[in-house]
């Protein structure tokens, strides 16, 4: 009887899950859907390919909204060859009677049509009750807006995506030696795709799943204690605990093994020139290939990415007793300079320019570029 | 293949450690056969580096192949002579010296599903440890800050300069003093000794020892548990420790926190076994072993000198007072024990502290403790709660510990297990004011230091948890 009930319930759930994501699409190709208010765009012209927007000052476009369902994410299909920070804007009178709430996002310039997915479910300011909604572009923007899609997922889909996000792994980063986030829960595929691009990740800790199961299990066993006895109830609770431990170990062990797989796939099995190592990308290739040039140099100039000193420390460690320098009197005595992840070039006078500043004057020349990020320069005097 | 040099690098220090442990056990050996070798590796290596350090700073003996091997050969010879004279020649007085783990019997006792579960978990754990260890330590380049700013960098400098160096090159290429030179040089010297014996600095060679320290921690926990629980529970506890993600990450990367954890565990677990046993001569053996392990602690990491060693001494004094009150130990035995601890500790701590003093090295963990401003730092407790309960660093270890401490409070606090429980709680809760009221709050807020404090204590916590769990399933002890 109970088996029949279970199967019937599952079959009843099928149409709900099969209904898939609910999409609300505004297509700008050929005509402009709904009424928009344009502010400070120089050009906002409807074309067969989409809405062409040109700005010489910061501008925005808004429309009155009345979302019928909760909006969890937005996809914007557009074309622009400019990289810029654009902004989603909406009106929420519970936050501010006047003005608009802003949600910046990055557009990477490309000749191709691109789709930018934006998760709103993890924004503490987003509301589907917004009375106005729109887009803002910075001055100088030249964008062809093609389509906006508003997504809503039903509760079963959210559960499904939550389960998938539980098993989505982080990567081995510099913080992994201090902490690992572990399972994390987001409830739509757009949030899941980007959940680890920031710390802490988007969503909520998946540890709550364990605690909720333990709480229910504990309560059930407390209730059963009278019939089963305290010792048996305690043993059952600890067995439940053990099962959750095993699941958790499987989850985290798999994550650690995914670090191993990434290292083998991107570094161990690749040859020099093709290797990429975690967040440091081709830095090991740069260090390996520059060793031959600096092996007899007591000092050499080194500039790594600006946001961390670990690259400098790695160079100091790898080349000791030959020392990297980035400052001080010895700079102009160094015969070689290595840069990684910095805009570096030799100007017409032979000076080494890093991020627009002269860091070493003299008769320098580019010796070799190792890859997209690394360069080595040589100085004759 | 350069990592093969680890074998000659470890051989004599391990033999030295084994001999010292055997001498300390005296007429009553209490360690399992393999436990003595593994503990000998851990303590012998650190002890050998300490003696090398002492000879180097007093005689300016160069830290090269001859220097390291010379000290090791002389130490082996001298300690070997003492061992020959002091230790009775009878092979094994009790079968405790043998591999008496009842592995033969559990084949008969365990059900088939349980055997399958154990086999799967064993395979899973070995695969995890081997793949992460080999990949992160042997096959990939240095990646993490403290590896290249401290442990490996200092080792390479000691190796290159053939001496202890206390200043490091800054971005101007000038030598500058920094906070990392305040750390004891045991780990960098260990790496430098391997490289000196091999004749070259090689990443796999100087890194592989971290995996060995990790495996030693797991193995020593197993042997320690085996003394107070069944083989099955010992395997269970070992699995728990091996399954902790952050402990595995530390065990498979060139950081020194697992190294410290295994030293702490050895010191406090030997004290625990001393108080647990009813046999007076076994107790004295355990206490001497604990005294030696405690004495080594100040030379491992700064935290050990200012946090763990004082706490172990506090727990020791309370334990001795309790044993004296119970009339389990006589006044003479208590005094003798205190003298062992004081004598051995003084032999290590006094030269090391004097060296620090003479070189103006601070006593904090890479941070000076002087001039601390006391003020409330909001957000610390929330950060601690997140790291402990809402991240997967420890799986479900701490919720389980809290649950077990509540339902088995009698076992946790009113039996000798209180030595481990008390040690953990004093060290753990004792750090809270530092995080809440001093500049060290950043260690918790940014999660840079808090979890490392728990790495140091992980084997102790797992031991407590496993013993309490075994009592939950024991029909004889329902308290």
PDB file of N, CA and C in Angstrom, chain B residues 8-99:
ATOM      1  N   UNK B   8      68.391   7.716   4.109  1.00  0.00           N
ATOM      2  CA  UNK B   8      69.561   8.003   4.962  1.00  0.00           C
ATOM      3  C   UNK B   8      69.355   9.228   5.848  1.00  0.00           C
ATOM      4  N   UNK B   9      68.532  10.154   5.388  1.00  0.00           N
ATOM      5  CA  UNK B   9      68.276  11.351   6.201  1.00  0.00           C
ATOM      6  C   UNK B   9      67.541  11.034   7.478  1.00  0.00           C
ATOM      7  N   UNK B  10      66.688  10.018   7.434  1.00  0.00           N
ATOM      8  CA  UNK B  10      65.874   9.691   8.611  1.00  0.00           C
ATOM      9  C   UNK B  10      66.432   8.541   9.432  1.00  0.00           C
ATOM     10  N   UNK B  11      67.308   7.743   8.832  1.00  0.00           N
ATOM     11  CA  UNK B  11      67.706   6.484   9.477  1.00  0.00           C
ATOM     12  C   UNK B  11      68.275   6.700  10.877  1.00  0.00           C
ATOM     13  N   UNK B  12      69.334   7.489  10.969  1.00  0.00           N
ATOM     14  CA  UNK B  12      69.980   7.651  12.276  1.00  0.00           C
ATOM     15  C   UNK B  12      69.098   8.409  13.275  1.00  0.00           C
ATOM     16  N   UNK B  13      68.437   9.509  12.880  1.00  0.00           N
ATOM     17  CA  UNK B  13      67.544  10.165  13.843  1.00  0.00           C
ATOM     18  C   UNK B  13      66.460   9.223  14.391  1.00  0.00           C
ATOM     19  N   UNK B  14      65.959   8.331  13.522  1.00  0.00           N
ATOM     20  CA  UNK B  14      64.928   7.390  13.985  1.00  0.00           C
ATOM     21  C   UNK B  14      65.525   6.384  14.966  1.00  0.00           C
ATOM     22  N   UNK B  15      66.715   5.907  14.657  1.00  0.00           N
ATOM     23  CA  UNK B  15      67.387   4.968  15.571  1.00  0.00           C
ATOM     24  C   UNK B  15      67.660   5.673  16.908  1.00  0.00           C
ATOM     25  N   UNK B  16      68.114   6.923  16.839  1.00  0.00           N
ATOM     26  CA  UNK B  16      68.368   7.695  18.066  1.00  0.00           C
ATOM     27  C   UNK B  16      67.084   7.809  18.883  1.00  0.00           C
ATOM     28  N   UNK B  17      65.988   8.147  18.185  1.00  0.00           N
ATOM     29  CA  UNK B  17      64.698   8.260  18.885  1.00  0.00           C
ATOM     30  C   UNK B  17      64.300   6.939  19.518  1.00  0.00           C
ATOM     31  N   UNK B  18      64.456   5.857  18.768  1.00  0.00           N
ATOM     32  CA  UNK B  18      64.094   4.524  19.278  1.00  0.00           C
ATOM     33  C   UNK B  18      64.907   4.199  20.531  1.00  0.00           C
ATOM     34  N   UNK B  19      66.202   4.477  20.463  1.00  0.00           N
ATOM     35  CA  UNK B  19      67.079   4.167  21.615  1.00  0.00           C
ATOM     36  C   UNK B  19      66.674   4.982  22.839  1.00  0.00           C
ATOM     37  N   UNK B  20      66.384   6.263  22.624  1.00  0.00           N
ATOM     38  CA  UNK B  20      66.002   7.116  23.766  1.00  0.00           C
ATOM     39  C   UNK B  20      64.701   6.607  24.388  1.00  0.00           C
ATOM     40  N   UNK B  21      63.749   6.302  23.543  1.00  0.00           N
ATOM     41  CA  UNK B  21      62.460   5.819  24.060  1.00  0.00           C
ATOM     42  C   UNK B  21      62.662   4.522  24.838  1.00  0.00           C
ATOM     43  N   UNK B  22      63.495   3.658  24.292  1.00  0.00           N
ATOM     44  CA  UNK B  22      63.711   2.363  24.961  1.00  0.00           C
ATOM     45  C   UNK B  22      64.435   2.551  26.294  1.00  0.00           C
ATOM     46  N   UNK B  23      65.355   3.515  26.319  1.00  0.00           N
ATOM     47  CA  UNK B  23      66.049   3.805  27.585  1.00  0.00           C
ATOM     48  C   UNK B  23      65.049   4.363  28.597  1.00  0.00           C
ATOM     49  N   UNK B  24      64.181   5.263  28.124  1.00  0.00           N
ATOM     50  CA  UNK B  24      63.208   5.871  29.035  1.00  0.00           C
ATOM     51  C   UNK B  24      62.207   4.840  29.560  1.00  0.00           C
ATOM     52  N   UNK B  25      61.870   3.879  28.739  1.00  0.00           N
ATOM     53  CA  UNK B  25      60.954   2.834  29.209  1.00  0.00           C
ATOM     54  C   UNK B  25      61.611   1.978  30.291  1.00  0.00           C
ATOM     55  N   UNK B  26      62.910   1.813  30.196  1.00  0.00           N
ATOM     56  CA  UNK B  26      63.647   1.044  31.208  1.00  0.00           C
ATOM     57  C   UNK B  26      63.219  -0.404  31.251  1.00  0.00           C
ATOM     58  N   UNK B  27      63.000  -0.871  32.487  1.00  0.00           N
ATOM     59  CA  UNK B  27      62.695  -2.291  32.655  1.00  0.00           C
ATOM     60  C   UNK B  27      61.259  -2.620  32.260  1.00  0.00           C
ATOM     61  N   UNK B  28      60.453  -1.601  32.078  1.00  0.00           N
ATOM     62  CA  UNK B  28      59.042  -1.864  31.756  1.00  0.00           C
ATOM     63  C   UNK B  28      58.681  -1.243  30.419  1.00  0.00           C
ATOM     64  N   UNK B  29      58.917  -1.957  29.337  1.00  0.00           N
ATOM     65  CA  UNK B  29      58.523  -1.395  28.031  1.00  0.00           C
ATOM     66  C   UNK B  29      57.006  -1.308  27.922  1.00  0.00           C
ATOM     67  N   UNK B  30      56.541  -0.173  27.436  1.00  0.00           N
ATOM     68  CA  UNK B  30      55.088   0.025  27.362  1.00  0.00           C
ATOM     69  C   UNK B  30      54.608   0.329  25.946  1.00  0.00           C
ATOM     70  N   UNK B  31      55.534   0.544  25.046  1.00  0.00           N
ATOM     71  CA  UNK B  31      55.122   0.896  23.685  1.00  0.00           C
ATOM     72  C   UNK B  31      55.006  -0.350  22.817  1.00  0.00           C
ATOM     73  N   UNK B  32      54.085  -0.294  21.864  1.00  0.00           N
ATOM     74  CA  UNK B  32      54.026  -1.344  20.857  1.00  0.00           C
ATOM     75  C   UNK B  32      55.291  -1.255  19.996  1.00  0.00           C
ATOM     76  N   UNK B  33      55.621  -2.399  19.400  1.00  0.00           N
ATOM     77  CA  UNK B  33      56.862  -2.463  18.621  1.00  0.00           C
ATOM     78  C   UNK B  33      56.939  -1.357  17.561  1.00  0.00           C
ATOM     79  N   UNK B  34      55.904  -1.262  16.741  1.00  0.00           N
ATOM     80  CA  UNK B  34      55.930  -0.278  15.659  1.00  0.00           C
ATOM     81  C   UNK B  34      55.672   1.126  16.176  1.00  0.00           C
ATOM     82  N   UNK B  35      54.951   1.199  17.266  1.00  0.00           N
ATOM     83  CA  UNK B  35      54.702   2.513  17.880  1.00  0.00           C
ATOM     84  C   UNK B  35      56.034   3.145  18.297  1.00  0.00           C
ATOM     85  N   UNK B  36      56.938   2.315  18.831  1.00  0.00           N
ATOM     86  CA  UNK B  36      58.232   2.839  19.273  1.00  0.00           C
ATOM     87  C   UNK B  36      59.041   3.363  18.089  1.00  0.00           C
ATOM     88  N   UNK B  37      58.994   2.632  16.967  1.00  0.00           N
ATOM     89  CA  UNK B  37      59.730   3.100  15.791  1.00  0.00           C
ATOM     90  C   UNK B  37      59.148   4.413  15.259  1.00  0.00           C
ATOM     91  N   UNK B  38      57.817   4.474  15.221  1.00  0.00           N
ATOM     92  CA  UNK B  38      57.182   5.678  14.661  1.00  0.00           C
ATOM     93  C   UNK B  38      57.409   6.873  15.593  1.00  0.00           C
ATOM     94  N   UNK B  39      57.218   6.634  16.890  1.00  0.00           N
ATOM     95  CA  UNK B  39      57.463   7.715  17.853  1.00  0.00           C
ATOM     96  C   UNK B  39      58.950   8.076  17.852  1.00  0.00           C
ATOM     97  N   UNK B  40      59.771   7.070  17.641  1.00  0.00           N
ATOM     98  CA  UNK B  40      61.211   7.310  17.559  1.00  0.00           C
ATOM     99  C   UNK B  40      61.550   8.216  16.398  1.00  0.00           C
ATOM    100  N   UNK B  41      60.884   7.997  15.273  1.00  0.00           N
ATOM    101  CA  UNK B  41      61.084   8.874  14.105  1.00  0.00           C
ATOM    102  C   UNK B  41      60.691  10.314  14.440  1.00  0.00           C
ATOM    103  N   UNK B  42      59.507  10.469  15.049  1.00  0.00           N
ATOM    104  CA  UNK B  42      58.992  11.824  15.317  1.00  0.00           C
ATOM    105  C   UNK B  42      59.897  12.545  16.324  1.00  0.00           C
ATOM    106  N   UNK B  43      60.076  11.933  17.485  1.00  0.00           N
ATOM    107  CA  UNK B  43      60.824  12.613  18.549  1.00  0.00           C
ATOM    108  C   UNK B  43      62.325  12.600  18.266  1.00  0.00           C
ATOM    109  N   UNK B  44      62.799  11.502  17.698  1.00  0.00           N
ATOM    110  CA  UNK B  44      64.231  11.397  17.424  1.00  0.00           C
ATOM    111  C   UNK B  44      64.696  12.442  16.432  1.00  0.00           C
ATOM    112  N   UNK B  45      63.884  12.695  15.420  1.00  0.00           N
ATOM    113  CA  UNK B  45      64.259  13.683  14.402  1.00  0.00           C
ATOM    114  C   UNK B  45      64.366  15.077  15.029  1.00  0.00           C
ATOM    115  N   UNK B  46      63.357  15.447  15.803  1.00  0.00           N
ATOM    116  CA  UNK B  46      63.371  16.778  16.425  1.00  0.00           C
ATOM    117  C   UNK B  46      64.513  16.881  17.440  1.00  0.00           C
ATOM    118  N   UNK B  47      64.708  15.803  18.217  1.00  0.00           N
ATOM    119  CA  UNK B  47      65.770  15.810  19.212  1.00  0.00           C
ATOM    120  C   UNK B  47      67.140  15.933  18.533  1.00  0.00           C
ATOM    121  N   UNK B  48      67.325  15.187  17.455  1.00  0.00           N
ATOM    122  CA  UNK B  48      68.603  15.249  16.734  1.00  0.00           C
ATOM    123  C   UNK B  48      68.856  16.653  16.197  1.00  0.00           C
ATOM    124  N   UNK B  49      67.791  17.284  15.681  1.00  0.00           N
ATOM    125  CA  UNK B  49      67.956  18.651  15.169  1.00  0.00           C
ATOM    126  C   UNK B  49      68.293  19.611  16.309  1.00  0.00           C
ATOM    127  N   UNK B  50      67.710  19.356  17.481  1.00  0.00           N
ATOM    128  CA  UNK B  50      67.995  20.225  18.622  1.00  0.00           C
ATOM    129  C   UNK B  50      69.467  20.112  19.025  1.00  0.00           C
ATOM    130  N   UNK B  51      69.969  18.884  19.104  1.00  0.00           N
ATOM    131  CA  UNK B  51      71.371  18.695  19.482  1.00  0.00           C
ATOM    132  C   UNK B  51      72.294  19.305  18.412  1.00  0.00           C
ATOM    133  N   UNK B  52      71.925  19.118  17.148  1.00  0.00           N
ATOM    134  CA  UNK B  52      72.719  19.708  16.054  1.00  0.00           C
ATOM    135  C   UNK B  52      72.740  21.227  16.178  1.00  0.00           C
ATOM    136  N   UNK B  53      71.563  21.780  16.487  1.00  0.00           N
ATOM    137  CA  UNK B  53      71.444  23.231  16.684  1.00  0.00           C
ATOM    138  C   UNK B  53      72.361  23.690  17.822  1.00  0.00           C
ATOM    139  N   UNK B  54      72.312  22.950  18.937  1.00  0.00           N
ATOM    140  CA  UNK B  54      73.125  23.318  20.101  1.00  0.00           C
ATOM    141  C   UNK B  54      74.617  23.311  19.750  1.00  0.00           C
ATOM    142  N   UNK B  55      75.028  22.240  19.100  1.00  0.00           N
ATOM    143  CA  UNK B  55      76.449  22.129  18.750  1.00  0.00           C
ATOM    144  C   UNK B  55      76.838  23.222  17.753  1.00  0.00           C
ATOM    145  N   UNK B  56      75.937  23.492  16.829  1.00  0.00           N
ATOM    146  CA  UNK B  56      76.221  24.512  15.806  1.00  0.00           C
ATOM    147  C   UNK B  56      76.381  25.889  16.439  1.00  0.00           C
ATOM    148  N   UNK B  57      75.472  26.276  17.324  1.00  0.00           N
ATOM    149  CA  UNK B  57      75.564  27.648  17.861  1.00  0.00           C
ATOM    150  C   UNK B  57      76.697  27.787  18.874  1.00  0.00           C
ATOM    151  N   UNK B  58      77.128  26.670  19.450  1.00  0.00           N
ATOM    152  CA  UNK B  58      78.210  26.781  20.434  1.00  0.00           C
ATOM    153  C   UNK B  58      79.594  26.587  19.798  1.00  0.00           C
ATOM    154  N   UNK B  59      79.665  25.803  18.733  1.00  0.00           N
ATOM    155  CA  UNK B  59      80.992  25.522  18.147  1.00  0.00           C
ATOM    156  C   UNK B  59      81.156  26.057  16.729  1.00  0.00           C
ATOM    157  N   UNK B  60      80.072  26.607  16.186  1.00  0.00           N
ATOM    158  CA  UNK B  60      80.058  27.066  14.789  1.00  0.00           C
ATOM    159  C   UNK B  60      80.375  25.947  13.806  1.00  0.00           C
ATOM    160  N   UNK B  61      80.043  24.746  14.219  1.00  0.00           N
ATOM    161  CA  UNK B  61      80.171  23.612  13.300  1.00  0.00           C
ATOM    162  C   UNK B  61      79.322  23.878  12.057  1.00  0.00           C
ATOM    163  N   UNK B  62      79.868  23.728  10.864  1.00  0.00           N
ATOM    164  CA  UNK B  62      79.057  23.999   9.677  1.00  0.00           C
ATOM    165  C   UNK B  62      77.906  22.994   9.533  1.00  0.00           C
ATOM    166  N   UNK B  63      76.764  23.506   9.078  1.00  0.00           N
ATOM    167  CA  UNK B  63      75.609  22.623   8.872  1.00  0.00           C
ATOM    168  C   UNK B  63      75.681  22.043   7.464  1.00  0.00           C
ATOM    169  N   UNK B  64      76.618  21.134   7.284  1.00  0.00           N
ATOM    170  CA  UNK B  64      76.746  20.450   6.000  1.00  0.00           C
ATOM    171  C   UNK B  64      76.614  18.940   6.223  1.00  0.00           C
ATOM    172  N   UNK B  65      76.869  18.191   5.189  1.00  0.00           N
ATOM    173  CA  UNK B  65      76.690  16.738   5.305  1.00  0.00           C
ATOM    174  C   UNK B  65      77.484  16.164   6.471  1.00  0.00           C
ATOM    175  N   UNK B  66      78.755  16.594   6.572  1.00  0.00           N
ATOM    176  CA  UNK B  66      79.614  16.098   7.651  1.00  0.00           C
ATOM    177  C   UNK B  66      79.048  16.502   9.010  1.00  0.00           C
ATOM    178  N   UNK B  67      78.588  17.746   9.083  1.00  0.00           N
ATOM    179  CA  UNK B  67      78.054  18.253  10.344  1.00  0.00           C
ATOM    180  C   UNK B  67      76.852  17.456  10.808  1.00  0.00           C
ATOM    181  N   UNK B  68      75.871  17.327   9.925  1.00  0.00           N
ATOM    182  CA  UNK B  68      74.643  16.606  10.302  1.00  0.00           C
ATOM    183  C   UNK B  68      74.947  15.142  10.621  1.00  0.00           C
ATOM    184  N   UNK B  69      75.661  14.491   9.703  1.00  0.00           N
ATOM    185  CA  UNK B  69      75.909  13.051   9.896  1.00  0.00           C
ATOM    186  C   UNK B  69      76.839  12.795  11.082  1.00  0.00           C
ATOM    187  N   UNK B  70      77.797  13.712  11.277  1.00  0.00           N
ATOM    188  CA  UNK B  70      78.705  13.559  12.402  1.00  0.00           C
ATOM    189  C   UNK B  70      77.964  13.567  13.721  1.00  0.00           C
ATOM    190  N   UNK B  71      77.089  14.549  13.884  1.00  0.00           N
ATOM    191  CA  UNK B  71      76.288  14.629  15.116  1.00  0.00           C
ATOM    192  C   UNK B  71      75.451  13.360  15.274  1.00  0.00           C
ATOM    193  N   UNK B  72      74.834  12.934  14.190  1.00  0.00           N
ATOM    194  CA  UNK B  72      73.952  11.759  14.268  1.00  0.00           C
ATOM    195  C   UNK B  72      74.728  10.488  14.621  1.00  0.00           C
ATOM    196  N   UNK B  73      75.925  10.355  14.041  1.00  0.00           N
ATOM    197  CA  UNK B  73      76.727   9.157  14.341  1.00  0.00           C
ATOM    198  C   UNK B  73      77.181   9.149  15.795  1.00  0.00           C
ATOM    199  N   UNK B  74      77.653  10.305  16.257  1.00  0.00           N
ATOM    200  CA  UNK B  74      78.120  10.385  17.644  1.00  0.00           C
ATOM    201  C   UNK B  74      76.956  10.144  18.606  1.00  0.00           C
ATOM    202  N   UNK B  75      75.826  10.764  18.313  1.00  0.00           N
ATOM    203  CA  UNK B  75      74.654  10.575  19.175  1.00  0.00           C
ATOM    204  C   UNK B  75      74.238   9.109  19.207  1.00  0.00           C
ATOM    205  N   UNK B  76      74.213   8.475  18.047  1.00  0.00           N
ATOM    206  CA  UNK B  76      73.822   7.067  17.986  1.00  0.00           C
ATOM    207  C   UNK B  76      74.769   6.224  18.831  1.00  0.00           C
ATOM    208  N   UNK B  77      76.035   6.539  18.702  1.00  0.00           N
ATOM    209  CA  UNK B  77      77.049   5.776  19.444  1.00  0.00           C
ATOM    210  C   UNK B  77      76.860   5.973  20.948  1.00  0.00           C
ATOM    211  N   UNK B  78      76.763   7.229  21.371  1.00  0.00           N
ATOM    212  CA  UNK B  78      76.658   7.522  22.806  1.00  0.00           C
ATOM    213  C   UNK B  78      75.366   6.960  23.396  1.00  0.00           C
ATOM    214  N   UNK B  79      74.270   7.217  22.731  1.00  0.00           N
ATOM    215  CA  UNK B  79      72.983   6.748  23.261  1.00  0.00           C
ATOM    216  C   UNK B  79      72.908   5.224  23.162  1.00  0.00           C
ATOM    217  N   UNK B  80      73.539   4.690  22.109  1.00  0.00           N
ATOM    218  CA  UNK B  80      73.591   3.231  21.965  1.00  0.00           C
ATOM    219  C   UNK B  80      74.327   2.587  23.130  1.00  0.00           C
ATOM    220  N   UNK B  81      75.404   3.222  23.566  1.00  0.00           N
ATOM    221  CA  UNK B  81      76.160   2.685  24.714  1.00  0.00           C
ATOM    222  C   UNK B  81      75.290   2.720  25.973  1.00  0.00           C
ATOM    223  N   UNK B  82      74.620   3.855  26.176  1.00  0.00           N
ATOM    224  CA  UNK B  82      73.727   3.973  27.351  1.00  0.00           C
ATOM    225  C   UNK B  82      72.646   2.897  27.279  1.00  0.00           C
ATOM    226  N   UNK B  83      72.089   2.736  26.103  1.00  0.00           N
ATOM    227  CA  UNK B  83      71.034   1.723  25.921  1.00  0.00           C
ATOM    228  C   UNK B  83      71.562   0.324  26.270  1.00  0.00           C
ATOM    229  N   UNK B  84      72.768   0.040  25.802  1.00  0.00           N
ATOM    230  CA  UNK B  84      73.359  -1.282  26.033  1.00  0.00           C
ATOM    231  C   UNK B  84      73.567  -1.524  27.527  1.00  0.00           C
ATOM    232  N   UNK B  85      73.983  -0.462  28.217  1.00  0.00           N
ATOM    233  CA  UNK B  85      74.271  -0.609  29.653  1.00  0.00           C
ATOM    234  C   UNK B  85      72.981  -0.638  30.471  1.00  0.00           C
ATOM    235  N   UNK B  86      72.069   0.273  30.151  1.00  0.00           N
ATOM    236  CA  UNK B  86      70.900   0.494  31.004  1.00  0.00           C
ATOM    237  C   UNK B  86      69.751  -0.478  30.758  1.00  0.00           C
ATOM    238  N   UNK B  87      69.545  -0.817  29.495  1.00  0.00           N
ATOM    239  CA  UNK B  87      68.339  -1.586  29.178  1.00  0.00           C
ATOM    240  C   UNK B  87      68.643  -3.080  29.279  1.00  0.00           C
ATOM    241  N   UNK B  88      67.809  -3.806  30.022  1.00  0.00           N
ATOM    242  CA  UNK B  88      68.017  -5.242  30.173  1.00  0.00           C
ATOM    243  C   UNK B  88      68.056  -5.925  28.815  1.00  0.00           C
ATOM    244  N   UNK B  89      68.907  -6.942  28.727  1.00  0.00           N
ATOM    245  CA  UNK B  89      69.131  -7.568  27.418  1.00  0.00           C
ATOM    246  C   UNK B  89      68.029  -8.545  27.020  1.00  0.00           C
ATOM    247  N   UNK B  90      67.198  -8.938  27.989  1.00  0.00           N
ATOM    248  CA  UNK B  90      66.128  -9.868  27.642  1.00  0.00           C
ATOM    249  C   UNK B  90      65.276  -9.259  26.536  1.00  0.00           C
ATOM    250  N   UNK B  91      64.946 -10.084  25.583  1.00  0.00           N
ATOM    251  CA  UNK B  91      64.341  -9.544  24.351  1.00  0.00           C
ATOM    252  C   UNK B  91      63.049  -8.769  24.621  1.00  0.00           C
ATOM    253  N   UNK B  92      62.043  -9.451  25.036  1.00  0.00           N
ATOM    254  CA  UNK B  92      60.773  -8.793  25.293  1.00  0.00           C
ATOM    255  C   UNK B  92      60.187  -9.361  26.581  1.00  0.00           C
ATOM    256  N   UNK B  93      60.111  -8.516  27.574  1.00  0.00           N
ATOM    257  CA  UNK B  93      59.591  -8.993  28.843  1.00  0.00           C
ATOM    258  C   UNK B  93      58.111  -9.366  28.737  1.00  0.00           C
ATOM    259  N   UNK B  94      57.429  -8.606  27.963  1.00  0.00           N
ATOM    260  CA  UNK B  94      56.006  -8.894  27.804  1.00  0.00           C
ATOM    261  C   UNK B  94      55.678  -8.857  26.324  1.00  0.00           C
ATOM    262  N   UNK B  95      54.571  -9.431  25.995  1.00  0.00           N
ATOM    263  CA  UNK B  95      54.217  -9.423  24.572  1.00  0.00           C
ATOM    264  C   UNK B  95      53.733  -8.051  24.112  1.00  0.00           C
ATOM    265  N   UNK B  96      53.778  -7.094  25.033  1.00  0.00           N
ATOM    266  CA  UNK B  96      53.388  -5.741  24.656  1.00  0.00           C
ATOM    267  C   UNK B  96      54.377  -5.156  23.644  1.00  0.00           C
ATOM    268  N   UNK B  97      55.556  -5.741  23.604  1.00  0.00           N
ATOM    269  CA  UNK B  97      56.544  -5.268  22.632  1.00  0.00           C
ATOM    270  C   UNK B  97      56.254  -5.766  21.225  1.00  0.00           C
ATOM    271  N   UNK B  98      55.387  -6.712  21.111  1.00  0.00           N
ATOM    272  CA  UNK B  98      55.142  -7.306  19.801  1.00  0.00           C
ATOM    273  C   UNK B  98      53.892  -6.699  19.154  1.00  0.00           C
ATOM    274  N   UNK B  99      53.653  -7.130  17.988  1.00  0.00           N
ATOM    275  CA  UNK B  99      52.512  -6.609  17.216  1.00  0.00           C
ATOM    276  C   UNK B  99      51.239  -7.325  17.697  1.00  0.00           C
TER     277      UNK B  99
END
